[in-house]
XYZ file of C-alpha atoms in Angstrom:
155
model
C -4.560 -45.800 -20.900
C -1.409 -45.070 -22.920
C -2.944 -41.847 -24.251
C -3.632 -40.606 -20.706
C -0.078 -41.292 -19.645
C 1.244 -39.481 -22.719
C -1.076 -36.502 -22.117
C -0.039 -36.356 -18.447
C 3.631 -36.420 -19.410
C 3.153 -33.535 -21.860
C 1.181 -31.463 -19.338
C 3.615 -32.203 -16.507
C 6.555 -31.258 -18.735
C 4.878 -27.951 -19.646
C 4.184 -27.159 -15.972
C 7.766 -27.965 -14.932
C 9.130 -25.794 -17.757
C 6.854 -22.899 -16.768
C 7.825 -23.189 -13.101
C 11.501 -23.357 -14.024
C 11.267 -19.975 -15.774
C 9.145 -18.324 -13.100
C 10.754 -15.999 -10.590
C 9.552 -14.573 -7.330
C 7.304 -11.586 -7.909
C 7.880 -8.372 -5.976
C 4.658 -7.218 -4.328
C 4.411 -3.605 -3.152
C 1.910 -3.556 -0.275
C 2.400 0.164 0.425
C 4.474 2.523 -1.715
C 6.903 4.954 -0.073
C 5.155 8.017 1.363
C 6.342 11.608 1.760
C 3.795 13.766 3.534
C 3.117 16.967 5.379
C 0.537 17.407 8.126
C -0.902 20.936 8.227
C -3.895 23.030 9.283
C -6.117 24.928 6.835
C -3.825 27.980 6.794
C -0.735 25.814 6.191
C 0.556 25.851 9.777
C 2.602 22.658 10.265
C 1.428 20.089 12.792
C 4.737 19.329 14.518
C 5.332 16.413 16.865
C 2.271 14.420 15.792
C 2.496 10.639 15.673
C 1.321 9.223 12.336
C 0.672 5.488 12.131
C 0.311 3.376 9.008
C -1.268 -0.072 8.636
C -1.708 -2.479 5.751
C -3.385 -5.840 5.357
C -3.444 -8.168 2.370
C -6.896 -9.698 1.958
C -9.290 -10.277 4.827
C -7.108 -12.676 6.798
C -3.754 -12.108 5.081
C -0.509 -10.609 6.236
C -0.880 -7.468 8.328
C 1.670 -4.878 9.368
C 2.021 -1.449 10.865
C 4.588 1.203 11.630
C 4.617 4.788 12.816
C 6.618 7.991 12.735
C 6.428 11.508 14.172
C 6.143 14.737 12.188
C 9.093 17.138 12.313
C 8.948 20.902 12.987
C 7.628 21.489 9.442
C 4.912 18.819 9.804
C 6.788 16.449 7.472
C 6.621 12.682 7.796
C 7.682 9.757 5.639
C 7.341 6.006 5.442
C 9.467 3.533 3.481
C 8.037 1.217 0.854
C 6.599 -2.065 2.150
C 7.381 -4.998 -0.145
C 7.219 -8.746 -0.076
C 8.092 -11.337 -2.683
C 6.154 -14.415 -3.665
C 6.807 -17.161 -6.146
C 3.121 -18.121 -6.301
C 1.789 -14.567 -6.768
C 3.493 -14.461 -10.168
C 1.981 -17.779 -11.242
C -1.557 -17.867 -9.840
C -3.800 -15.228 -11.443
C -5.516 -13.060 -8.840
C -6.454 -9.497 -8.012
C -4.799 -8.327 -4.804
C -6.747 -6.442 -2.170
C -4.491 -4.560 0.225
C -6.180 -2.367 2.809
C -4.151 0.725 3.681
C -4.677 3.305 6.410
C -2.767 6.225 7.877
C -3.913 7.861 11.104
C -2.788 11.088 12.778
C -2.794 10.764 16.573
C -3.701 14.296 17.644
C -4.051 15.641 21.218
C -7.860 15.638 20.885
C -8.141 12.207 19.217
C -7.327 10.120 16.169
C -7.921 11.351 12.622
C -7.999 8.979 9.645
C -5.999 10.820 6.981
C -5.699 7.960 4.427
C -7.955 4.994 3.680
C -7.493 3.012 0.476
C -8.009 -0.468 -0.888
C -5.058 -1.054 -3.217
C -5.762 -3.518 -6.057
C -2.307 -3.821 -7.603
C 1.152 -4.917 -6.500
C 2.708 -2.182 -8.661
C 4.870 0.519 -7.107
C 3.035 3.865 -6.812
C -0.281 2.406 -7.969
C -2.038 4.180 -5.067
C -2.031 7.441 -7.042
C -2.116 6.102 -10.599
C 1.665 5.832 -11.013
C 2.591 9.041 -9.216
C 4.874 8.968 -6.184
C 2.899 9.224 -2.944
C 3.727 12.820 -2.039
C 0.825 14.273 -0.049
C -0.363 17.113 2.179
C -2.869 16.079 4.848
C -5.060 18.378 6.898
C -5.505 18.004 10.649
C -8.531 20.337 10.893
C -10.801 18.626 8.379
C -13.210 15.698 8.529
C -12.170 12.770 6.296
C -14.002 12.660 2.962
C -13.655 11.613 -0.693
C -12.544 15.054 -1.959
C -8.918 13.973 -2.387
C -7.311 11.092 -4.253
C -8.273 8.699 -1.413
C -10.751 8.782 1.453
C -9.255 10.920 4.203
C -7.826 14.433 4.463
C -4.871 14.117 2.057
C -4.314 15.855 -1.269
C -1.490 15.389 -3.773
C 1.415 17.718 -2.968
C 2.530 19.374 -6.196
C 4.984 21.696 -4.423
């Protein structure tokens, strides 16, 4: 019995020490986005509402926001972050569903669909900032970096 108590004391001490050094982990659910909405010939899609949604896990936290493109078809979204003490301690692989939708006069168009598996900033595009050009006259597909109509904007 004395051995069990001693072992429990050692393990409990190690856990308390580990928790004492742990800090809240920053989780990036959706990195900042700079985008342009255009037609095939590059004509800007001005005044179009673009909505963005994210959801952690199947039943986890969900959020959404929207913006409207300017005269040049530009839109942007800020970074979405949360912090969690437990996320830095409990090993897991995050699954964060991300979508962006253009609300056009003739219907909705899914321009971005991704399942993000990292809390790292800019992990959506392999470490690159999310700077994209999305087409309004194209069916969503897997031709770009994510399912949708967006391509990386190198301009």
